[in-house]
Coordinates of N, CA, C and O in Angstrom, one line a residue:
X1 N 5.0 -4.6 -4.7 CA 3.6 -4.5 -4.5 C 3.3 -4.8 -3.1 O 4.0 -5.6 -2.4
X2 N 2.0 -4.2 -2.4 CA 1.6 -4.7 -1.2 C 0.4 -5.2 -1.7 O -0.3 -4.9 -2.6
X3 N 0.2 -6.6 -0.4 CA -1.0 -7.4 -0.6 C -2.2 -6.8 0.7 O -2.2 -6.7 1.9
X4 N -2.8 -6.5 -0.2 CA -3.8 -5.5 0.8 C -5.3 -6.8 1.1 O -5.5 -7.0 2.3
X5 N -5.7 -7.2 0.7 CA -6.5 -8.8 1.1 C -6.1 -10.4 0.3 O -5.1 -10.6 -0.4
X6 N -6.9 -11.1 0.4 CA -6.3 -12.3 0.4 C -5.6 -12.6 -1.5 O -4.9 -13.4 -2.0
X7 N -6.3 -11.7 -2.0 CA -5.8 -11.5 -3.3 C -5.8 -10.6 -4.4 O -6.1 -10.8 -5.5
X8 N -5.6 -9.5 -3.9 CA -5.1 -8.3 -4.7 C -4.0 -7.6 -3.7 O -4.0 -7.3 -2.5
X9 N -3.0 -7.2 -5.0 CA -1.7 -6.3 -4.2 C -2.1 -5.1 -4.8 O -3.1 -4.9 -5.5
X10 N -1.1 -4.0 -4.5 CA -1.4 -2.5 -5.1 C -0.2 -1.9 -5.1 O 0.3 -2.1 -4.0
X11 N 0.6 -1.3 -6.1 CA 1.6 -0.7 -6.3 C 2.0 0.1 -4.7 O 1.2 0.4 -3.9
X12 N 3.0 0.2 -4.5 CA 4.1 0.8 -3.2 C 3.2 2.4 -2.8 O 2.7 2.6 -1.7
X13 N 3.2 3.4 -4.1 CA 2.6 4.0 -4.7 C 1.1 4.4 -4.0 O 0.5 5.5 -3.8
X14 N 0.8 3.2 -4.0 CA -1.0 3.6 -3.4 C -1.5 3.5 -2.3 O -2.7 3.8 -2.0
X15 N -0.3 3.0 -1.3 CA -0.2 3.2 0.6 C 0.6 4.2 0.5 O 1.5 4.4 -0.4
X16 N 0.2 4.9 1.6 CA 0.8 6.2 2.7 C 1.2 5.7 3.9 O 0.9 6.2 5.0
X17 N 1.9 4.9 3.7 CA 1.9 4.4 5.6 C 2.9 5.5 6.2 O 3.8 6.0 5.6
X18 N 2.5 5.9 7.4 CA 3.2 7.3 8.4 C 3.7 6.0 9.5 O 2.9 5.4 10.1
X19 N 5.1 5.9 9.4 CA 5.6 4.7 9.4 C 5.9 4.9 11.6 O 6.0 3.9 12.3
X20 N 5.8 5.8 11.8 CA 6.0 6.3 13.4 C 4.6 6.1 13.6 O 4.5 5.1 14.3
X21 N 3.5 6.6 13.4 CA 2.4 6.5 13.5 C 1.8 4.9 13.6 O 0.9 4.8 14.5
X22 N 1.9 3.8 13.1 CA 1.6 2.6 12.7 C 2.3 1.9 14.1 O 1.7 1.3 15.0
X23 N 3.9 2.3 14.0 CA 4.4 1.5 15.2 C 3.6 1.2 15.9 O 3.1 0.2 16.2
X24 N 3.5 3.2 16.4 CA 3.2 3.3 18.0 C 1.6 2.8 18.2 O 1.1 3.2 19.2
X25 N 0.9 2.1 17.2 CA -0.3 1.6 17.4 C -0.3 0.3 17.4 O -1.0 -0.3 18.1
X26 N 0.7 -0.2 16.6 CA 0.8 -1.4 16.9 C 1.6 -1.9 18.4 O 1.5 -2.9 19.0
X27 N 2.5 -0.6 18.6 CA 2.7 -0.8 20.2 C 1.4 -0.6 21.5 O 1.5 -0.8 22.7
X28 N 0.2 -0.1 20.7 CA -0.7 -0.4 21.9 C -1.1 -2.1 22.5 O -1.7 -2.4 23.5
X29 N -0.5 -2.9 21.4 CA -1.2 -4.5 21.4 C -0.3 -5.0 21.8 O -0.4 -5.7 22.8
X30 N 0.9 -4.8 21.2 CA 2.4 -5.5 21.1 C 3.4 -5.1 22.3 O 4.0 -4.1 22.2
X31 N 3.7 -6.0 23.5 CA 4.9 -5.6 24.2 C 6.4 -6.5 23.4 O 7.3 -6.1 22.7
X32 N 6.0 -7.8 23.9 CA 7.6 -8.3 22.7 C 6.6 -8.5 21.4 O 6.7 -7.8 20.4
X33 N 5.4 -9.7 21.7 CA 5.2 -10.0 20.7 C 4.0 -10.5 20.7 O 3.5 -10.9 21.8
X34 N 3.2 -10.6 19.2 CA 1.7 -10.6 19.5 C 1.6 -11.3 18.4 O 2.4 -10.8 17.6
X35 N 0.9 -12.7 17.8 CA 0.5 -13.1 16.6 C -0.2 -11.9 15.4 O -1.2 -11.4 15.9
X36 N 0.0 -11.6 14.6 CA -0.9 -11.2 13.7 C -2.3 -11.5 14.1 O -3.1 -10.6 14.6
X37 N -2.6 -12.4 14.0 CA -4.6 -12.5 14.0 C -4.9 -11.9 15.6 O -6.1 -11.9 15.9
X38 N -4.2 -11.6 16.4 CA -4.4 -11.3 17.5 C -4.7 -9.7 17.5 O -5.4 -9.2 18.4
X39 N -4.2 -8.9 16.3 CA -4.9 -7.5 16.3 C -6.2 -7.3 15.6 O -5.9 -7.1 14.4
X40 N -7.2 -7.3 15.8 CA -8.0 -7.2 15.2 C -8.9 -5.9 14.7 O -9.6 -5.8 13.7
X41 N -8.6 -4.9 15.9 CA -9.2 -3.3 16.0 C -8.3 -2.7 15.7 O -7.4 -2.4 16.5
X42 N -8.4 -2.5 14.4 CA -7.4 -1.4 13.5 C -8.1 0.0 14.0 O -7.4 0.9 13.4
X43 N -8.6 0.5 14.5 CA -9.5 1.6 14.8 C -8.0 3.2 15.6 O -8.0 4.5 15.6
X44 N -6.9 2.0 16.2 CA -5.8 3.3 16.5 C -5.1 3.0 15.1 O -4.0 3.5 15.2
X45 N -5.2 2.4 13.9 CA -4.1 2.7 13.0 C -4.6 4.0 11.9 O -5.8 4.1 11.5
X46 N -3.9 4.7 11.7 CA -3.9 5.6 11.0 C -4.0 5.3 9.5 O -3.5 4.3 9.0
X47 N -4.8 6.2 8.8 CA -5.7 5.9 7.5 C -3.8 5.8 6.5 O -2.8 6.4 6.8
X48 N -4.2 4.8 5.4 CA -2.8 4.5 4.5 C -3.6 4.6 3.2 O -2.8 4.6 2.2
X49 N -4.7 4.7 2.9 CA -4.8 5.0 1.6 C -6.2 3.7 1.3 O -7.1 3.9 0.5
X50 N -6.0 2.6 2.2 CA -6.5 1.5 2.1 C -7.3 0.5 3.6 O -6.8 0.5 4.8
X51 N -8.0 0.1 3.3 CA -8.4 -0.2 4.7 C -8.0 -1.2 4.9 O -7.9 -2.2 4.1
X52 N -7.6 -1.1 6.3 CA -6.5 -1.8 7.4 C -7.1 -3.5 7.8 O -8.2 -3.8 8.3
X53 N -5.9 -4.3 7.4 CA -6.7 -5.8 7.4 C -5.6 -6.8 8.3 O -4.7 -6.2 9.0
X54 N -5.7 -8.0 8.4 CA -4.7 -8.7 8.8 C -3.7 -8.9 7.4 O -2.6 -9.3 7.6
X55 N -4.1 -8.6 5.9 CA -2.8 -9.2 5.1 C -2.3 -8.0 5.2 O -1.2 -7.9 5.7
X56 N -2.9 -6.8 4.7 CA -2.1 -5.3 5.2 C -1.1 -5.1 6.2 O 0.0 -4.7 5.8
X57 N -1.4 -5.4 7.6 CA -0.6 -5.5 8.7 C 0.6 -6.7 8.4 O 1.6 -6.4 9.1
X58 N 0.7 -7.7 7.7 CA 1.6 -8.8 7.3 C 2.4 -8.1 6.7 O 3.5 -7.9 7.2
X59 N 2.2 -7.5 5.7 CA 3.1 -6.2 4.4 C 3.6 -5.6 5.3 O 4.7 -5.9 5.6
X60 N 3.0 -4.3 5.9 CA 3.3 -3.3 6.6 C 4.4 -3.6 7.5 O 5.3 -2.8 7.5
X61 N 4.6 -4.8 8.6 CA 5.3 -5.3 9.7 C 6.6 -5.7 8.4 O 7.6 -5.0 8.2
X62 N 6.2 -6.7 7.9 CA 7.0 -7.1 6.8 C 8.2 -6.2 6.7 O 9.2 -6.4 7.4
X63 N 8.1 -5.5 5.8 CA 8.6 -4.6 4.6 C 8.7 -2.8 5.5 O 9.5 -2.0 5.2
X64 N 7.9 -2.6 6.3 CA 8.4 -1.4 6.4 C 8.3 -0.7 7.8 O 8.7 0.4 7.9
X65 N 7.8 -1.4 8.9 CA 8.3 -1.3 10.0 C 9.4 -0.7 10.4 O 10.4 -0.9 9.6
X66 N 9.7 -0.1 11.4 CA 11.2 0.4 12.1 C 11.6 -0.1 13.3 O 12.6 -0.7 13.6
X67 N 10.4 0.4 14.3 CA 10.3 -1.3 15.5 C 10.0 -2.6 15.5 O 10.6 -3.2 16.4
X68 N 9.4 -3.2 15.0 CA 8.9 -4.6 14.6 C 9.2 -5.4 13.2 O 9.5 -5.1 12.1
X69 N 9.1 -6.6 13.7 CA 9.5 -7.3 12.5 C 8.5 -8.6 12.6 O 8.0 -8.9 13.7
X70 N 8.2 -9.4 11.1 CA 7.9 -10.4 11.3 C 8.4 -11.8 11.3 O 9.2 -12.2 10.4
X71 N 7.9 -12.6 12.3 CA 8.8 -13.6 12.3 C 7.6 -15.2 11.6 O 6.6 -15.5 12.3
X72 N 7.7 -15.6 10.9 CA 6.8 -16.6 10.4 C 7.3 -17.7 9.5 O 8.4 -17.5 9.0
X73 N 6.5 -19.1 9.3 CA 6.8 -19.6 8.5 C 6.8 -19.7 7.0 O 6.9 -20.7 6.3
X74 N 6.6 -18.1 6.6 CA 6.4 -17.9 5.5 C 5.1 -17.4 4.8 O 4.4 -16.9 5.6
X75 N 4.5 -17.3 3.5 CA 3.6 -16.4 3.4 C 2.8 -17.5 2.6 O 3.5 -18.4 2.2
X76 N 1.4 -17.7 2.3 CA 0.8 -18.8 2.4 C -0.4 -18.2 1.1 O -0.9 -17.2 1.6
X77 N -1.0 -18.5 -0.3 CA -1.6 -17.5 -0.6 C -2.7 -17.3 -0.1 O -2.9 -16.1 0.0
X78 N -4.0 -18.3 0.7 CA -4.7 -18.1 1.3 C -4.7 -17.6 2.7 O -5.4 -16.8 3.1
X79 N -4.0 -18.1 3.2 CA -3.9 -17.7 4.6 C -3.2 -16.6 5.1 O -2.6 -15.9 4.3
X80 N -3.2 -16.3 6.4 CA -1.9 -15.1 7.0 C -2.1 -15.7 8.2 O -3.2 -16.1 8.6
X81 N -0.8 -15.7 9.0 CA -0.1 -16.3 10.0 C 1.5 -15.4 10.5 O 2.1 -14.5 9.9
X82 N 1.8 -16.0 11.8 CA 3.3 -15.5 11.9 C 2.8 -14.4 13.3 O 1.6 -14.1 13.6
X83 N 4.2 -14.1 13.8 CA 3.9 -13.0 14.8 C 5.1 -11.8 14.6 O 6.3 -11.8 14.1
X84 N 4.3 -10.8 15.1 CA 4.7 -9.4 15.2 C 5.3 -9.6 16.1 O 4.7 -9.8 17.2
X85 N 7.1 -9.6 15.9 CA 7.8 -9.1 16.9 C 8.7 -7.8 16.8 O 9.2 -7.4 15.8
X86 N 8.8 -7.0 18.7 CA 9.5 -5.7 18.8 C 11.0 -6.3 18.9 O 11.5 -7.2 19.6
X87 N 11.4 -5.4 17.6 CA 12.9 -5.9 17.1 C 13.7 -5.7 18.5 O 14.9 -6.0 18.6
X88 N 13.2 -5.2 19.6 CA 14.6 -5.0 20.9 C 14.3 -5.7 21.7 O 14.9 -5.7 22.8
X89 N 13.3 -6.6 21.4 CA 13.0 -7.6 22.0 C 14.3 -8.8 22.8 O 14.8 -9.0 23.9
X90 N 14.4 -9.2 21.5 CA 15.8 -10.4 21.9 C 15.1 -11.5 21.2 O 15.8 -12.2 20.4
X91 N 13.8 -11.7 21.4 CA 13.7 -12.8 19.8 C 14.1 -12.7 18.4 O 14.1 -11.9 17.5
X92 N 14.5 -13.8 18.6 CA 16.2 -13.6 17.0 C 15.5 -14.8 15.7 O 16.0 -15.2 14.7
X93 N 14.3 -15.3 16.2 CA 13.6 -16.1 15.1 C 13.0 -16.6 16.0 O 13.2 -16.7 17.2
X94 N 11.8 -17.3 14.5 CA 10.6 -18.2 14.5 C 10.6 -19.2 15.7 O 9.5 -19.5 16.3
X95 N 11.5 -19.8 16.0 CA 11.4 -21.2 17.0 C 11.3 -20.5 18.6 O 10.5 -20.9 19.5
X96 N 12.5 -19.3 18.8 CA 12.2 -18.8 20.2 C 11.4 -18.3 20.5 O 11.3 -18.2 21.7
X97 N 10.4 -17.8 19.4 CA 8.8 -17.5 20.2 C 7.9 -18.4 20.4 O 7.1 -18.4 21.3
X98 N 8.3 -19.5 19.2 CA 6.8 -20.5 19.8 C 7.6 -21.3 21.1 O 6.8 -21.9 21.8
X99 N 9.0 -21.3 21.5 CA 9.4 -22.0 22.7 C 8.5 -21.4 23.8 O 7.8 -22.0 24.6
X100 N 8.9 -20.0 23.7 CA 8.4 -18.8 24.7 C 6.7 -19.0 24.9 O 6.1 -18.9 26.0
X101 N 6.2 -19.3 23.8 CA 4.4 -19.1 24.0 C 4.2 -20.5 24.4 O 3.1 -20.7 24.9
X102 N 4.9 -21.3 24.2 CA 4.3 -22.8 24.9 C 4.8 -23.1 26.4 O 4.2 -23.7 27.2
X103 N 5.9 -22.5 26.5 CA 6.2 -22.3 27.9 C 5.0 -21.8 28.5 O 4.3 -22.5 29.3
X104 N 4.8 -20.1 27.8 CA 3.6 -20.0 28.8 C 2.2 -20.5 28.9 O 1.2 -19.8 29.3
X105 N 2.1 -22.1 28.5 CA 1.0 -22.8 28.3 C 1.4 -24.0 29.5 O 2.4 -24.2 30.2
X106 N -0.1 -25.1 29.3 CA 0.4 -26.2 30.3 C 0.6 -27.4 29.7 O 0.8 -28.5 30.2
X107 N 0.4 -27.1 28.1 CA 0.4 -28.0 26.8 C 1.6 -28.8 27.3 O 2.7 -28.5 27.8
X108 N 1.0 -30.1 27.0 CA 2.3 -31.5 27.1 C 2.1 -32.3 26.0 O 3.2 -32.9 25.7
X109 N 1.3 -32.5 25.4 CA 1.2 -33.1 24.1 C 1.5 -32.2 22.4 O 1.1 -31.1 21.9
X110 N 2.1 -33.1 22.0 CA 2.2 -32.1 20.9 C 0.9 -32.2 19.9 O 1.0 -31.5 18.9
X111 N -0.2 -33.1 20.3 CA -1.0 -31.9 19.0 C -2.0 -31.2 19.9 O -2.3 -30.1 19.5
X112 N -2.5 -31.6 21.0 CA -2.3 -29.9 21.8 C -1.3 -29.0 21.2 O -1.8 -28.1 20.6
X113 N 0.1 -28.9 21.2 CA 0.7 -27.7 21.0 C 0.3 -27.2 19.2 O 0.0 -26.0 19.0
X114 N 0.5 -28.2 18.3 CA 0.5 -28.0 17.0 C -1.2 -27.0 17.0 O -1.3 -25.9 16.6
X115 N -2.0 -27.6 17.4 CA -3.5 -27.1 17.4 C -3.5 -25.6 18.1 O -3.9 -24.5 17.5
X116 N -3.1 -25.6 19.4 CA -2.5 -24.4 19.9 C -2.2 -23.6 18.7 O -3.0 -22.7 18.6
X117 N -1.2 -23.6 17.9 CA -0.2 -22.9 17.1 C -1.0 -22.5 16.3 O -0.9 -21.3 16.0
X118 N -2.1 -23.2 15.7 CA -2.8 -23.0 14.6 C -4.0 -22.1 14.9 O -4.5 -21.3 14.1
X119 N -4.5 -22.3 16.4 CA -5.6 -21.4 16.6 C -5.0 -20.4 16.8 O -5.3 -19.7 15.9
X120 N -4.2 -19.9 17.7 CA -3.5 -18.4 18.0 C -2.7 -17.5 16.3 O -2.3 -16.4 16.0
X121 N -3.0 -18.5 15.8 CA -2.5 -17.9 14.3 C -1.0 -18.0 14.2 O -0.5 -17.6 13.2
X122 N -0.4 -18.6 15.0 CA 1.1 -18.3 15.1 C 1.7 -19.2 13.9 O 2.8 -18.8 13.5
X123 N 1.0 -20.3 13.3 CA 0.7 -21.2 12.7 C -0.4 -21.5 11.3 O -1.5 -21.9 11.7
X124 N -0.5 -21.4 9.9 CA -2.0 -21.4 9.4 C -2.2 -22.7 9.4 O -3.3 -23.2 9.3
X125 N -0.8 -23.9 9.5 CA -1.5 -25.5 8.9 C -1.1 -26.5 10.0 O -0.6 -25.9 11.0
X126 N -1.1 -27.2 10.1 CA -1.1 -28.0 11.1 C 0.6 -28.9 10.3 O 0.7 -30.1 10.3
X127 N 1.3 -28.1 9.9 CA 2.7 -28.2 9.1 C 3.9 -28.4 9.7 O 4.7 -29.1 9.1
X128 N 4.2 -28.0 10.7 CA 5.0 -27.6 11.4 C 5.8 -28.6 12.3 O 5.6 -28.9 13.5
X129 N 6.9 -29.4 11.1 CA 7.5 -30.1 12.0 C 8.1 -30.1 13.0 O 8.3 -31.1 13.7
X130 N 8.5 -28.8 13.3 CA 9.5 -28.9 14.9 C 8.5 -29.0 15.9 O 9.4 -29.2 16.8
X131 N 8.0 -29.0 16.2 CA 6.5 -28.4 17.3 C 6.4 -29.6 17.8 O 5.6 -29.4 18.7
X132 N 6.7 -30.9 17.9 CA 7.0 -31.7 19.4 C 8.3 -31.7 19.7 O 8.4 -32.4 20.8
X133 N 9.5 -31.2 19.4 CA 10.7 -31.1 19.5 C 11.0 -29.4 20.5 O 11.7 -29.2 21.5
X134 N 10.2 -28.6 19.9 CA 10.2 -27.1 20.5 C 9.1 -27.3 21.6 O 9.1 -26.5 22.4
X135 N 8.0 -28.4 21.7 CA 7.7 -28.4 22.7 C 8.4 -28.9 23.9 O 8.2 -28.5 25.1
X136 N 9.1 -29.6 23.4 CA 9.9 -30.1 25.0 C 11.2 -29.1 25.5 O 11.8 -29.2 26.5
X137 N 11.4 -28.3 24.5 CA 11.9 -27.4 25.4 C 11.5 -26.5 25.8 O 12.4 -25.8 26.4
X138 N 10.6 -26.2 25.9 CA 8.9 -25.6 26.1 C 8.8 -25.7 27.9 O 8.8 -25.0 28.9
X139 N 8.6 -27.3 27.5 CA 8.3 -27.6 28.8 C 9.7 -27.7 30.0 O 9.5 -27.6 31.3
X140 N 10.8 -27.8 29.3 CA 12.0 -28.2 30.6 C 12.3 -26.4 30.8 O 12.8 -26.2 31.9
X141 N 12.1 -25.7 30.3 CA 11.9 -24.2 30.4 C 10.6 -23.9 31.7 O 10.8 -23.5 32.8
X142 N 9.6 -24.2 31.2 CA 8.3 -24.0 32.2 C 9.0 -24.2 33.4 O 9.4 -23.2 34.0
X143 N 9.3 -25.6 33.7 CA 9.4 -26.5 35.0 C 11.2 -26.2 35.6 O 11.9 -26.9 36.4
X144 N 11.6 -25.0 34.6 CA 13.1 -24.5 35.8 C 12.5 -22.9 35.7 O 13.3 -22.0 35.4
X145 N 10.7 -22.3 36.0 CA 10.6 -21.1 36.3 C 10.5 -21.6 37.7 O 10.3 -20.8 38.7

């Protein structure tokens, strides 16, 4: 099943996703990688049977993507979180992007970073044990650009 809002799914059956079509719109946002809540104007995705949301786009990257993948801490029933990453990217999981996105911050504290994480959506809870540990390599990364 796909979860089309925060709680109802719909048989495989009742999306059309035009799976070339979807990419290349989600490559208008996405160069490596973009959080989920970061797209918000579905307006270049092409009609799937259902109207286009942030849990839709979670399913869709998920499960049936060809360039992108999602990389997250998992699926949450209320919430949606995690980022859209381009599989030729070189990000190989969850920890090297939030290294990469705190690098490009000036964050030195970790609940600056934890809060960070949560607003950009990369994050839904303030859960995330590694996040003063990934911050400091965050930072010894920053300070050898």
């Amino acid at each position: 099943a796909v979860r089309i809002n925060a709680s109802d799914f719909v048989s495989d059956n009742n999306v059309d996703f035009n799976v070339d079509a979807i990419d290349s719109a989600i490559g208008y946002y996405c160069s490596d990688y973009i959080t989920l809540s970061e797209i918000s104007d579905y307006s270049r995705f092409p009609s799937c049977g259902t109207t286009w949301n942030i849990y839709l786009l979670q399913q869709y990257v998920f499960r049936f993507s060809k360039q992108y993948k999602l990389l997250s801490l998992g699926f949450s029933k209320g919430n949606v979180s995690g980022v859209i990453v381009r599989k030729q990217s070189g990000y190989d999981n969850f920890d090297s992007v939030i290294i990469d996105a705190l690098a490009k911050t000036k964050i030195t504290s970790p609940n600056e970073a934890i809060q960070y994480l949560c607003d950009k959506g990369f994050i839904a809870e303030k859960r995330y044990k590694k996040h003063a540990d990934l911050l400091k390599i965050a930072m010894a990364c920053r300070n050898n650009r």
